[in-house]
C-alpha cells in the first residue's frame, strides 16, 4: 500500500523475542566469524556514542538522500523489539534523524536505529541512552518531501537488509542475520566463544610464565 508518496510493504513476520534474547549474549565480531565473516555492515557505520548496543528485528526504511519523510511515516509501523534500518544513501549533507525522532523510536518500542547516512544531536542521544548507529554527525536538518519505502529490502553499508532480519550492533559495528540462519549462527558462535576462552587461558598462562 502507499501512504501519500511512501510505499509500505505488508505481510512479513518478526523473529520470536526468545531468539533475539540469545543473540544478546554475543558480540558482532564473534557473530561475524560465525557467519564466515559475511553479512557485516561496512565500518563506516559506527555507534554515535560509546557503549551503544542493540539487538532487534529489522524494520527497513528507504529515504531520498537528505529527506526523512519515510522515517517519520515509519513511526506508526514500529513494534516493540524493532530496530530501524534506514538507507539514506550515505548522504553527509543532512541529518536524517535527531534526538526527537530517536526518542519517538524509543517511545514506540524500537530498540535503536542503524542509519546509512548522518544524524544530529549526538550528545543528547547519548544522554538519553538510545542506541543509534550512523556514518557521522551533521547539524543540518532534513527535508520532508519523500518519496520512500517502509518494510521493503534496503542496503545498509553494503549488506541487504530484509524486513524481519536480525540486527546486532555494538561498539565494533553492525551485522545482519537472516532468520533462516539464526540457529546455524547461534550454534557456530558458541563454538567460537569456547575457542576464544581457550585462547585467553593460553595468554594468561604465558603472562604468568613471563612474570
Coordinates of C-alpha atoms in Angstrom, one line a residue:
X1 CA 0.0 0.0 0.0
X2 CA 1.0 3.6 -0.4
X3 CA 0.7 6.4 2.1
X4 CA 0.9 9.6 0.2
X5 CA 4.2 9.0 -1.6
X6 CA 5.6 6.5 0.8
X7 CA 5.2 2.8 -0.1
X8 CA 4.6 0.3 2.7
X9 CA 5.0 -3.4 2.3
X10 CA 2.7 -5.7 4.2
X11 CA 2.8 -9.4 5.1
X12 CA 6.1 -10.2 6.9
X13 CA 6.9 -11.7 10.3
X14 CA 9.1 -10.7 13.2
X15 CA 11.5 -13.0 14.9
X16 CA 10.5 -14.6 18.2
X17 CA 11.8 -12.5 21.1
X18 CA 13.3 -15.5 22.7
X19 CA 15.5 -15.9 19.6
X20 CA 16.6 -12.3 19.9
X21 CA 17.5 -12.9 23.5
X22 CA 20.0 -15.5 22.6
X23 CA 21.8 -13.0 20.3
X24 CA 22.2 -10.5 23.1
X25 CA 24.9 -12.7 24.7
X26 CA 27.3 -12.4 21.7
X27 CA 29.4 -9.7 20.1
X28 CA 29.2 -8.6 16.5
X29 CA 32.8 -9.7 15.9
X30 CA 32.1 -13.3 17.1
X31 CA 28.8 -13.4 15.2
X32 CA 30.6 -12.3 12.1
X33 CA 33.1 -15.1 12.4
X34 CA 30.2 -17.5 12.9
X35 CA 28.7 -16.4 9.6
X36 CA 32.0 -16.8 7.6
X37 CA 32.7 -13.1 8.1
X38 CA 29.9 -12.1 5.8
X39 CA 26.8 -10.0 6.4
X40 CA 28.8 -7.4 8.3
X41 CA 27.9 -3.8 7.5
X42 CA 30.9 -1.7 6.4
X43 CA 32.9 0.0 9.2
X44 CA 31.8 3.5 8.2
X45 CA 28.6 2.9 10.2
X46 CA 29.5 3.2 13.8
X47 CA 27.8 3.9 17.2
X48 CA 27.0 7.5 17.8
X49 CA 28.1 7.1 21.4
X50 CA 30.4 4.7 23.2
X51 CA 28.7 1.7 24.7
X52 CA 25.7 1.7 22.4
X53 CA 24.4 -1.8 21.8
X54 CA 21.2 -3.0 20.2
X55 CA 19.7 -6.3 19.1
X56 CA 16.4 -6.3 17.2
X57 CA 14.2 -7.1 14.3
X58 CA 14.9 -5.0 11.2
X59 CA 12.3 -2.5 10.1
X60 CA 13.8 -1.3 6.8
X61 CA 13.2 2.3 5.6
X62 CA 14.4 3.8 2.3
X63 CA 14.6 7.6 2.1
X64 CA 15.6 10.1 -0.5
X65 CA 19.1 11.5 0.4
X66 CA 18.6 14.3 2.9
X67 CA 14.9 13.6 3.4
X68 CA 13.2 11.8 6.3
X69 CA 9.5 11.8 5.4
X70 CA 9.6 8.0 5.1
X71 CA 11.3 7.8 8.5
X72 CA 8.5 9.8 10.1
X73 CA 5.9 7.7 8.4
X74 CA 7.6 4.5 9.8
X75 CA 6.8 5.5 13.3
X76 CA 3.3 4.0 13.1
X77 CA 4.8 0.7 11.9
X78 CA 7.2 0.2 14.8
X79 CA 6.6 -2.7 17.1
X80 CA 8.5 -3.5 20.3
X81 CA 11.8 -5.0 19.6
X82 CA 12.2 -3.4 16.1
X83 CA 15.4 -1.7 15.0
X84 CA 15.1 0.9 12.3
X85 CA 17.4 0.1 9.3
X86 CA 17.4 3.3 7.3
X87 CA 19.1 3.6 3.9
X88 CA 19.7 7.4 3.5
X89 CA 22.3 6.8 0.7
X90 CA 25.2 7.6 2.9
X91 CA 24.4 11.3 2.3
X92 CA 26.5 13.5 4.6
X93 CA 24.8 16.9 3.8
X94 CA 21.8 16.5 6.1
X95 CA 20.9 14.5 9.2
X96 CA 18.1 12.0 8.8
X97 CA 17.2 11.8 12.5
X98 CA 17.9 13.8 15.6
X99 CA 17.1 13.4 19.3
X100 CA 13.4 14.0 18.8
X101 CA 12.9 11.1 16.3
X102 CA 15.2 8.9 18.3
X103 CA 13.0 9.5 21.4
X104 CA 9.9 8.7 19.3
X105 CA 11.6 5.4 18.2
X106 CA 12.1 4.6 21.9
X107 CA 8.5 5.5 22.9
X108 CA 7.1 3.3 20.2
X109 CA 9.3 0.3 21.3
X110 CA 12.2 0.4 18.9
X111 CA 15.5 -0.7 20.4
X112 CA 17.6 1.6 18.2
X113 CA 18.4 2.7 14.7
X114 CA 21.1 1.9 12.1
X115 CA 21.4 4.8 9.6
X116 CA 23.3 4.6 6.3
X117 CA 23.7 8.3 6.5
X118 CA 24.1 11.1 9.0
X119 CA 22.3 12.1 12.2
X120 CA 22.4 15.0 14.6
X121 CA 22.0 15.8 18.4
X122 CA 24.6 13.1 19.2
X123 CA 25.2 14.4 22.7
X124 CA 21.5 14.3 23.6
X125 CA 21.1 10.9 22.1
X126 CA 23.9 9.7 24.2
X127 CA 22.5 11.3 27.3
X128 CA 19.1 9.6 26.6
X129 CA 20.9 6.2 26.1
X130 CA 19.2 5.5 22.8
X131 CA 21.4 3.2 20.6
X132 CA 21.9 4.9 17.2
X133 CA 24.5 3.9 14.6
X134 CA 25.4 6.1 11.7
X135 CA 28.1 7.4 9.3
X136 CA 28.6 10.6 11.3
X137 CA 27.1 13.8 12.6
X138 CA 25.9 17.0 11.0
X139 CA 23.8 19.8 12.3
X140 CA 21.9 20.3 9.1
X141 CA 18.3 19.2 9.3
X142 CA 16.4 17.1 6.6
X143 CA 13.7 17.9 4.1
X144 CA 10.4 16.1 4.5
X145 CA 9.1 15.6 0.9
X146 CA 9.6 11.9 0.2
X147 CA 9.3 9.6 -1.6
X148 CA 10.4 6.5 0.3
X149 CA 9.6 2.9 1.3
X150 CA 8.9 1.1 4.5
X151 CA 9.3 -2.7 5.1
X152 CA 11.0 -3.3 1.8
X153 CA 14.5 -4.5 1.2
X154 CA 17.2 -1.9 1.7
X155 CA 21.0 -1.8 1.5
X156 CA 22.8 -0.8 4.7
X157 CA 26.6 -0.4 4.4
X158 CA 26.8 -2.9 1.5
X159 CA 24.5 -5.5 3.1
X160 CA 21.0 -6.3 2.1
X161 CA 18.5 -6.0 4.9
X162 CA 15.2 -7.7 4.6
X163 CA 12.2 -6.9 6.9
X164 CA 12.4 -9.3 9.9
X165 CA 16.2 -9.8 9.7
X166 CA 18.0 -10.0 13.0
X167 CA 20.3 -6.9 13.5
X168 CA 23.0 -6.9 16.1
X169 CA 25.0 -3.7 16.7
X170 CA 27.7 -2.9 19.2
X171 CA 31.0 -1.0 19.6
X172 CA 32.6 -2.8 16.6
X173 CA 29.7 -2.3 14.2
X174 CA 26.7 -4.0 12.8
X175 CA 25.8 -7.4 11.5
X176 CA 22.6 -8.6 9.7
X177 CA 21.4 -12.2 10.2
X178 CA 18.6 -13.7 8.1
X179 CA 16.2 -15.6 10.4
X180 CA 16.7 -18.8 8.5
X181 CA 20.3 -18.7 9.6
X182 CA 19.7 -17.9 13.2
X183 CA 20.1 -21.5 14.5
X184 CA 23.2 -22.0 12.5
X185 CA 24.7 -18.7 13.7
X186 CA 24.0 -19.5 17.4
X187 CA 25.5 -22.9 17.2
X188 CA 28.6 -21.7 15.5
X189 CA 29.1 -18.7 17.8
X190 CA 29.0 -20.9 20.9
X191 CA 32.0 -22.8 19.5
X192 CA 33.8 -19.6 18.7
X193 CA 33.3 -18.3 22.2
X194 CA 34.6 -21.5 23.7
X195 CA 37.7 -21.3 21.4
X196 CA 38.3 -17.7 22.4
X197 CA 38.1 -18.7 26.1
X198 CA 40.8 -21.3 25.4
X199 CA 43.0 -18.7 23.7
X200 CA 42.5 -16.3 26.6
X201 CA 43.6 -19.0 29.0
X202 CA 46.7 -19.7 26.9
X203 CA 47.6 -16.0 27.0
X204 CA 47.1 -15.9 30.8
X205 CA 49.5 -18.9 31.1
X206 CA 52.1 -17.1 29.0
X207 CA 51.7 -14.0 31.1
X208 CA 52.3 -15.9 34.3
X209 CA 55.4 -17.5 32.9
X210 CA 56.8 -14.2 31.8
X211 CA 56.2 -12.6 35.2

